[in-house]
Every structure is written in structure tokens, then in C-alpha cells.
């Protein structure tokens, strides 16, 4: 009983000092609190109404006084939901063409687990949409009797799910988390008669929600703002996909000449950019008219793939390996291509456990659709989830201006330090409420430590850690770290809490990732998430951010 007993929760010394500075005779008035918000927290537009909202959020507590906040109430506010680390709501300019945004993108969105033998289901599609994912991928195949369309991962042991069920799930859940457009990418392995069936299903399911462009030669993609609550279809137009001679060029996504790309994914096919077996041209106008984002690779190697047609825009797909190899010699060409066109990057075929890859290679080159397996849970997916907490979590993040400027950005050039981020980890709370008392250690309270670092371009990557605090459910670290950033616009702050084990196999105690471009300075409450990215109810850190 002695060692498991919790001590009273106390504010760190820095919080006590701040309270003394912004209060009078132990009471922080409405105007005092507004002064704290403006001067210390950097909320320069904070009003008395904002301060009143904080007062109102604390009124139900016994510690609240009508005259103002006592130290304990002020401390509760600092640890509360109104003091989060990011700006709330959509605040980016949403009126630019789609090509100007990073889009929260899934890969093989229907799979429940690994890429070889897991079930196909609507559940992962629904979960992804509810987390703000805006691009859903469906692989379309003929059913066993060749008279129906099913969704499955071809050439594997994965079980299928009916296309219609998937479409209805998308319709019902598309705009719960965000009102901005959902893009469905079809990897199409269908004969002509089943493509007509797909056209009918899509049209009937989505009705007016379906975006149909007036022309199949879009000179510029529409904006997310103009596409609110619309569903878009992206796949390779049928008319480009037939003839045996072309089949040899397209039967692999590694069709580039070896002089341009050396890739290990030679039998990997994605996005319907492979060719059908039949030799005749396809003529399914209904299916053709569904497609608002045309996908496909032109003939030849990488130079042709990245060619820019001033009269029309399109989508190109590359595997992570293809992109990485292409960036060595064609970095600025890729950036230029993505200023008007869409680039989708997808995991290489050897990632059978549904693992993921470094997304910053794609983002630093302007790739809008960095497609991830949402089924896993590891650091790359946490970083992806962190990036898309930006802009109110709406699934669209405006690309930095340097990726859109006429002076084309060179991702291979080392840049000078632009910002210095200082992070002070004060303390943590909530594990005693979210975990069993014996979860971390059978016989004593946990020994927590924090790893804090940067995910971003290679020059910005860094990871540091606090000391471990022994036997404490409410650890106080009070440690400060400094990070020098060359591309802060793309950097993501990574925070992971671990429980120290002498074996070196430390227990997981929570994580979060936050886009540095959107961090609110000052002292903030940082909610922690589990391995899947779901937020704990109570577990959080008290952290200070300074950005110079």
C-alpha cells in the first residue's frame, strides 16, 4: 500500500512562478489571464471572451472562485483540453488547386491486416475515414463467376469484399471527420462489361455527391473548397489501357529504363496502370465519365513520366523505391511536376506486414498522396497521423510556398538553420487513470522517461531523451531540449513515453506527433495516444514550446 500510494498532484515550480507574476494576492482575474495568454502563450489575438471561456470551463470544480483563478485552478487549465498544442479548426487557404495540398492517403484501404492473407472488409475503410483520411484505394477484380466486382489484393490469399458494400461505407462515412473531398483510387483489373457495372454502381451510390468534370482535359485541378462534400474517382482511363504492345511497357510499375531507375519492385503493379489482357480498345463511356483525376504513366522512362502538359493535369504513381531512386537525379523535375500534377507514392511490395516508409522523401518533393498502410502501428504511421493533425485535422494540408514557387526548390540542397525549437518537458499525469496499477511493474510504480525528437528532412532528424524518474505515476522531469531546423515547414515533433526496464525492453507509455509549423508556443497540455493512434482519456504531458 505504501509504494502504490499516489502523492498529491502539484504544479511544477515554473508554473508557480508564472502564476505569481500574472496574479494579485493569489487570485488571477479575467484581465490577468488574458495578459498571460497574450504575453506568455503567444496568443496575440486573445480576448476577454477567450479568458471567460476558460473561466467557464473551470466553474464546475470546487477550486473555482468567482473572483478569479487560484493556483490549483490555473494549473488545471494548463493541463486541460482548452490548452492544447495546436490551433483548432481549418485555417489554411482552401481555394487553391488540389495539387497545392498534401492529402491524407491510404494504401489498400480495405485490408484488415497484412498484405498477403488478411481479410478484406469495410471496417478499415470506415476507421480511416473517421480519422480524416481523404484518399481511399480499392483494387477491383472480377468475382469467381466473372459476373460481379469484388475488392481484394490480387495474387494473394486475402479474402474479398463486395465493391458495393465498400462504396456504401464510403458514402455513409466520407464527411463525418471532414467536409473536404474524398478521392477513391481504383486499381482496375476489370473487363469492359464489369467496368460498365462499376459505373452504374458508383453513379447510383453517390448521386449528386459524385464530382464529374465538364471536360476530361482539366487544365487545373479544382480546389478543396469547391469540392466540399464531393467524391472523386481516380484511375487510368480505359482508352489508354489496351493493346499487347503497351502491355509489355505497363506490366510493372518499374517500367522505367535502367538508366533512369533501378528498382527491386519489378513485379509490383498498382493503381490500374497495368494493362488488361484483351487487345481491343475499351469503349465504356459511362466508366470514362466517372474519372475526374486521370492516372497513368506516359510511354518511355522517367523523363517522360514527369513531362508537363500545359493543357491538362494528371496523376502519376511511383513506388517508394522508384521515387527514392528518381530523386537522386530528378529532384527538381519532380517538384516542378507536383506544382500542377498529382504524385502518389505507395509502399513497395515487400512490405507484406503492412509496415510503412519515410514519408518525408515524398513530401519534400511535393508528392500530395503519400499512401500509407493504415493497418499497422509504428513510428512512420505516427508521423503521418501527426502531420495531418495540422489544419484542424481536415485531411488537407497546404504545401509550403517553397514547393510551389517559380524558383523550383531543390530538395537535395542543404539549407541554413531557419528556426530553433526549444522544448521543456515538465511533467506527466494520467497513467494511473488509464492503466492498471500493475500494468508496468508488478511491485512498484513505473519509471517513466520521455524520448523527444524531430522527424523531417535528413538534416533536421534528431532524438533526445529525459532521465528516468523512478517509482512515480506523476513524474516531473523539468528538462529542456533544443532542436535546430532547416525546413520547419515539414518537420514533425515526435514524443514517446517509455517505462524503463533494465533488460532494455522498455514498456510503451504513450506517444504523439505534432506538426511544428502549427505548434502553439507557451506551456501546453499534450494528450498522448496509444500505438494505434487513439487518444488516451487522461494521459498527457505538460510541455513548454519556444520557437525562435
Coordinates of N, CA and C in Angstrom, one line a residue, residues 228-347:
X228 N -16.2 20.6 -51.6 CA -16.7 20.2 -50.3 C -17.8 19.2 -50.5
X229 N -17.7 18.1 -49.7 CA -18.7 17.0 -49.7 C -18.9 16.3 -51.1
X230 N -17.8 16.3 -51.9 CA -17.8 15.7 -53.1 C -16.9 14.4 -53.1
X231 N -17.2 13.4 -53.9 CA -16.4 12.2 -54.1 C -15.8 12.2 -55.5
X232 N -14.5 12.0 -55.6 CA -13.9 12.0 -56.9 C -13.3 10.6 -57.1
X233 N -13.3 10.2 -58.4 CA -12.8 8.9 -58.8 C -11.5 9.1 -59.6
X234 N -10.5 8.4 -59.2 CA -9.2 8.5 -59.9 C -8.7 7.1 -60.3
X235 N -8.5 6.9 -61.6 CA -7.9 5.7 -62.1 C -7.4 5.9 -63.5
X236 N -6.9 4.9 -64.2 CA -6.3 5.1 -65.5 C -7.5 5.0 -66.5
X237 N -7.6 6.0 -67.4 CA -8.7 6.0 -68.4 C -8.7 4.7 -69.2
X238 N -9.8 4.1 -69.5 CA -9.8 2.8 -70.3 C -9.2 2.9 -71.6
X239 N -9.4 4.1 -72.3 CA -9.0 4.2 -73.7 C -7.4 4.1 -73.8
X240 N -6.7 4.3 -72.7 CA -5.2 4.2 -72.8 C -4.7 2.8 -72.4
X241 N -5.6 1.9 -72.1 CA -5.1 0.7 -71.4 C -5.2 -0.6 -72.2
X242 N -5.2 -0.5 -73.5 CA -5.4 -1.8 -74.2 C -4.3 -2.3 -75.1
X243 N -4.1 -2.9 -75.9 CA -3.0 -3.4 -76.8 C -1.8 -4.0 -76.1
X244 N -1.5 -5.2 -76.8 CA -0.4 -6.0 -76.2 C 0.9 -5.3 -76.2
X245 N 1.1 -4.5 -77.2 CA 2.4 -3.8 -77.2 C 2.6 -2.9 -76.0
X246 N 1.5 -2.3 -75.6 CA 1.6 -1.5 -74.4 C 1.7 -2.3 -73.2
X247 N 1.1 -3.5 -73.2 CA 1.1 -4.3 -72.0 C 2.5 -4.6 -71.5
X248 N 3.4 -4.7 -72.5 CA 4.8 -5.0 -72.1 C 5.4 -3.8 -71.4
X249 N 5.0 -2.6 -71.7 CA 5.5 -1.4 -71.1 C 4.9 -1.3 -69.7
X250 N 3.7 -1.8 -69.5 CA 3.0 -1.5 -68.2 C 2.8 -2.6 -67.2
X251 N 3.3 -3.8 -67.5 CA 3.0 -4.9 -66.6 C 3.8 -4.8 -65.3
X252 N 4.5 -3.7 -65.1 CA 5.2 -3.5 -63.9 C 5.3 -2.0 -63.6
X253 N 5.3 -1.6 -62.4 CA 5.4 -0.2 -62.1 C 6.9 0.2 -62.2
X254 N 7.8 -0.8 -62.5 CA 9.2 -0.5 -62.7 C 9.6 -0.4 -64.1
X255 N 8.6 0.1 -65.0 CA 8.8 0.1 -66.4 C 9.9 1.1 -66.9
X256 N 10.4 1.9 -66.0 CA 11.4 2.9 -66.4 C 12.7 2.2 -66.9
X257 N 13.4 2.8 -67.8 CA 14.6 2.3 -68.2 C 15.6 2.3 -67.1
X258 N 16.6 1.3 -67.1 CA 17.5 1.2 -66.0 C 18.4 2.4 -65.9
X259 N 18.6 3.1 -67.0 CA 19.4 4.3 -66.9 C 18.7 5.4 -66.0
X260 N 17.4 5.3 -65.9 CA 16.7 6.3 -65.0 C 16.5 5.7 -63.6
X261 N 16.1 4.5 -63.5 CA 15.7 3.9 -62.2 C 16.1 2.5 -62.1
X262 N 16.8 2.1 -61.0 CA 17.0 0.7 -60.7 C 16.0 0.4 -59.6
X263 N 15.1 -0.5 -59.7 CA 14.1 -0.8 -58.7 C 14.0 -2.3 -58.4
X264 N 13.7 -2.6 -57.2 CA 13.5 -4.0 -56.8 C 12.1 -4.5 -56.9
X265 N 11.2 -3.6 -57.4 CA 9.7 -3.9 -57.4 C 9.2 -4.3 -58.7
X266 N 10.0 -5.1 -59.5 CA 9.7 -5.3 -60.9 C 8.3 -6.0 -61.2
X267 N 7.8 -6.8 -60.2 CA 6.6 -7.4 -60.5 C 5.4 -6.8 -59.6
X268 N 5.7 -5.5 -59.3 CA 4.7 -4.8 -58.5 C 3.8 -4.0 -59.4
X269 N 2.5 -4.1 -59.2 CA 1.5 -3.4 -60.0 C 0.6 -2.6 -59.1
X270 N 0.3 -1.4 -59.5 CA -0.6 -0.6 -58.6 C -1.4 0.3 -59.4
X271 N -2.6 0.8 -58.9 CA -3.4 1.9 -59.5 C -3.9 1.6 -60.8
X272 N -4.1 0.4 -61.3 CA -4.7 0.2 -62.5 C -3.8 0.6 -63.7
X273 N -2.5 0.8 -63.4 CA -1.7 1.3 -64.5 C -1.0 0.1 -65.2
X274 N -1.5 -1.1 -64.9 CA -1.2 -2.3 -65.7 C -2.2 -2.4 -66.9
X275 N -1.8 -3.3 -67.8 CA -2.7 -3.4 -69.0 C -3.6 -4.6 -68.9
X276 N -4.8 -4.6 -69.4 CA -5.7 -5.7 -69.5 C -5.1 -6.7 -70.5
X277 N -5.6 -7.9 -70.4 CA -5.2 -9.0 -71.4 C -5.7 -8.7 -72.8
X278 N -6.9 -8.2 -72.9 CA -7.6 -8.1 -74.2 C -6.8 -7.1 -75.1
X279 N -6.9 -7.2 -76.4 CA -6.2 -6.3 -77.3 C -7.0 -5.2 -77.8
X280 N -8.4 -5.3 -77.7 CA -9.2 -4.3 -78.4 C -9.2 -3.0 -77.5
X281 N -9.5 -1.9 -78.1 CA -9.6 -0.7 -77.3 C -10.9 -0.7 -76.5
X282 N -10.8 -0.1 -75.3 CA -12.0 -0.1 -74.4 C -12.9 1.0 -74.8
X283 N -14.2 0.8 -74.7 CA -15.2 1.9 -75.1 C -16.3 1.8 -74.1
X284 N -16.1 2.3 -72.9 CA -17.1 2.3 -71.8 C -17.3 3.8 -71.4
X285 N -18.1 4.6 -72.2 CA -18.2 6.0 -71.9 C -18.6 6.3 -70.5
X286 N -19.6 5.5 -69.9 CA -20.1 5.7 -68.6 C -18.9 5.7 -67.6
X287 N -18.1 4.7 -67.8 CA -16.9 4.5 -66.9 C -15.9 5.6 -67.0
X288 N -15.7 6.0 -68.3 CA -14.8 7.1 -68.6 C -15.2 8.4 -67.9
X289 N -16.5 8.6 -67.9 CA -17.0 9.9 -67.4 C -17.0 10.0 -65.9
X290 N -16.8 8.8 -65.2 CA -16.6 8.9 -63.8 C -15.3 9.5 -63.3
X291 N -14.3 9.4 -64.2 CA -12.9 9.7 -63.8 C -12.7 11.2 -63.8
X292 N -12.4 11.7 -62.6 CA -12.1 13.2 -62.5 C -10.6 13.4 -62.3
X293 N -9.9 12.4 -61.9 CA -8.4 12.5 -61.8 C -7.8 11.4 -62.6
X294 N -7.3 11.7 -63.8 CA -6.7 10.7 -64.7 C -5.4 10.3 -64.2
X295 N -5.2 8.9 -64.1 CA -3.9 8.4 -63.7 C -3.2 7.7 -64.9
X296 N -1.9 7.5 -64.8 CA -1.2 6.8 -65.9 C 0.2 7.3 -66.1
X297 N 1.1 6.4 -66.6 CA 2.4 6.8 -67.0 C 2.5 6.9 -68.5
X298 N 3.1 8.0 -69.0 CA 3.3 8.0 -70.5 C 4.4 7.0 -70.9
X299 N 4.5 6.7 -72.2 CA 5.5 5.8 -72.7 C 6.9 6.3 -72.3
X300 N 7.8 5.3 -72.2 CA 9.2 5.7 -72.0 C 9.6 5.7 -70.5
X301 N 10.7 6.3 -70.2 CA 11.2 6.3 -68.9 C 10.8 7.5 -68.1
X302 N 11.5 7.8 -67.0 CA 11.2 8.8 -66.0 C 11.0 10.2 -66.6
X303 N 11.9 10.5 -67.5 CA 11.8 11.9 -68.1 C 10.4 12.1 -68.7
X304 N 9.9 11.1 -69.4 CA 8.6 11.2 -70.0 C 7.5 11.2 -68.9
X305 N 7.7 10.3 -67.9 CA 6.7 10.3 -66.8 C 6.4 11.6 -66.2
X306 N 7.5 12.4 -66.1 CA 7.5 13.7 -65.4 C 7.3 14.8 -66.4
X307 N 7.0 14.5 -67.6 CA 6.8 15.6 -68.6 C 5.5 16.4 -68.2
X308 N 5.5 17.7 -68.5 CA 4.4 18.5 -68.1 C 3.6 19.0 -69.4
X309 N 2.4 18.7 -69.4 CA 1.5 19.1 -70.4 C 0.7 20.3 -70.0
X310 N 1.0 21.5 -70.6 CA 0.3 22.7 -70.2 C -1.2 22.7 -70.3
X311 N -1.7 21.7 -71.2 CA -3.1 21.7 -71.5 C -3.9 20.8 -70.6
X312 N -3.3 20.0 -69.8 CA -4.0 19.1 -69.0 C -3.2 18.6 -67.8
X313 N -3.9 18.2 -66.7 CA -3.2 17.7 -65.5 C -3.6 16.2 -65.3
X314 N -2.7 15.5 -64.5 CA -2.9 14.1 -64.3 C -2.3 13.7 -63.0
X315 N -2.5 12.4 -62.7 CA -1.8 11.8 -61.5 C -0.8 10.7 -62.0
X316 N 0.3 10.7 -61.3 CA 1.4 9.7 -61.6 C 1.6 8.9 -60.3
X317 N 1.8 7.6 -60.4 CA 2.1 6.8 -59.2 C 3.5 6.2 -59.3
X318 N 4.2 6.3 -58.2 CA 5.5 5.6 -58.1 C 5.6 4.9 -56.8
X319 N 6.3 3.8 -56.8 CA 6.6 3.1 -55.5 C 7.6 3.9 -54.7
X320 N 7.7 3.6 -53.4 CA 8.6 4.4 -52.6 C 10.1 4.2 -53.1
X321 N 10.4 3.0 -53.7 CA 11.7 2.7 -54.2 C 11.9 3.5 -55.5
X322 N 10.9 3.5 -56.4 CA 11.0 4.3 -57.6 C 11.3 5.8 -57.3
X323 N 10.5 6.3 -56.4 CA 10.7 7.7 -56.0 C 12.1 8.0 -55.5
X324 N 12.5 7.1 -54.5 CA 13.8 7.4 -53.9 C 14.9 7.4 -55.0
X325 N 14.9 6.4 -55.9 CA 15.9 6.4 -57.0 C 15.7 7.6 -57.9
X326 N 14.5 8.0 -58.2 CA 14.3 9.1 -59.1 C 14.8 10.4 -58.5
X327 N 14.7 10.5 -57.2 CA 15.1 11.8 -56.6 C 16.6 12.1 -56.7
X328 N 17.4 11.1 -56.9 CA 18.9 11.3 -57.0 C 19.3 12.1 -58.2
X329 N 18.5 12.1 -59.3 CA 18.9 12.8 -60.4 C 17.8 13.8 -60.9
X330 N 16.6 13.6 -60.4 CA 15.5 14.4 -61.0 C 14.7 15.1 -59.9
X331 N 15.3 15.5 -58.8 CA 14.6 16.1 -57.7 C 13.8 17.3 -58.1
X332 N 14.4 18.2 -58.8 CA 13.7 19.5 -59.1 C 12.6 19.2 -60.2
X333 N 12.9 18.2 -61.0 CA 11.8 17.8 -62.0 C 10.6 17.3 -61.3
X334 N 10.8 16.5 -60.3 CA 9.6 16.0 -59.5 C 8.9 17.2 -58.8
X335 N 9.6 18.1 -58.2 CA 9.0 19.2 -57.6 C 8.2 20.0 -58.6
X336 N 8.8 20.3 -59.8 CA 8.1 21.0 -60.8 C 6.8 20.3 -61.2
X337 N 6.9 19.0 -61.4 CA 5.8 18.2 -61.8 C 4.6 18.3 -60.8
X338 N 5.0 18.3 -59.5 CA 3.9 18.3 -58.5 C 3.3 19.7 -58.2
X339 N 3.8 20.7 -58.9 CA 3.2 22.0 -58.7 C 1.9 22.1 -59.4
X340 N 1.6 21.3 -60.4 CA 0.3 21.3 -61.1 C -0.3 19.9 -61.1
X341 N 0.5 18.8 -61.2 CA 0.0 17.5 -61.2 C 0.1 16.8 -59.9
X342 N -0.6 15.6 -59.8 CA -0.6 14.9 -58.5 C 0.4 13.7 -58.6
X343 N 1.1 13.5 -57.5 CA 2.1 12.4 -57.4 C 1.6 11.5 -56.3
X344 N 1.4 10.3 -56.5 CA 1.0 9.3 -55.5 C 2.2 8.4 -55.3
X345 N 2.6 8.2 -54.0 CA 3.7 7.3 -53.7 C 3.1 6.2 -52.9
X346 N 3.5 4.9 -53.1 CA 2.9 3.8 -52.4 C 4.0 2.8 -51.9
X347 N 3.7 2.0 -50.9 CA 4.7 1.2 -50.3 C 5.2 0.1 -51.2

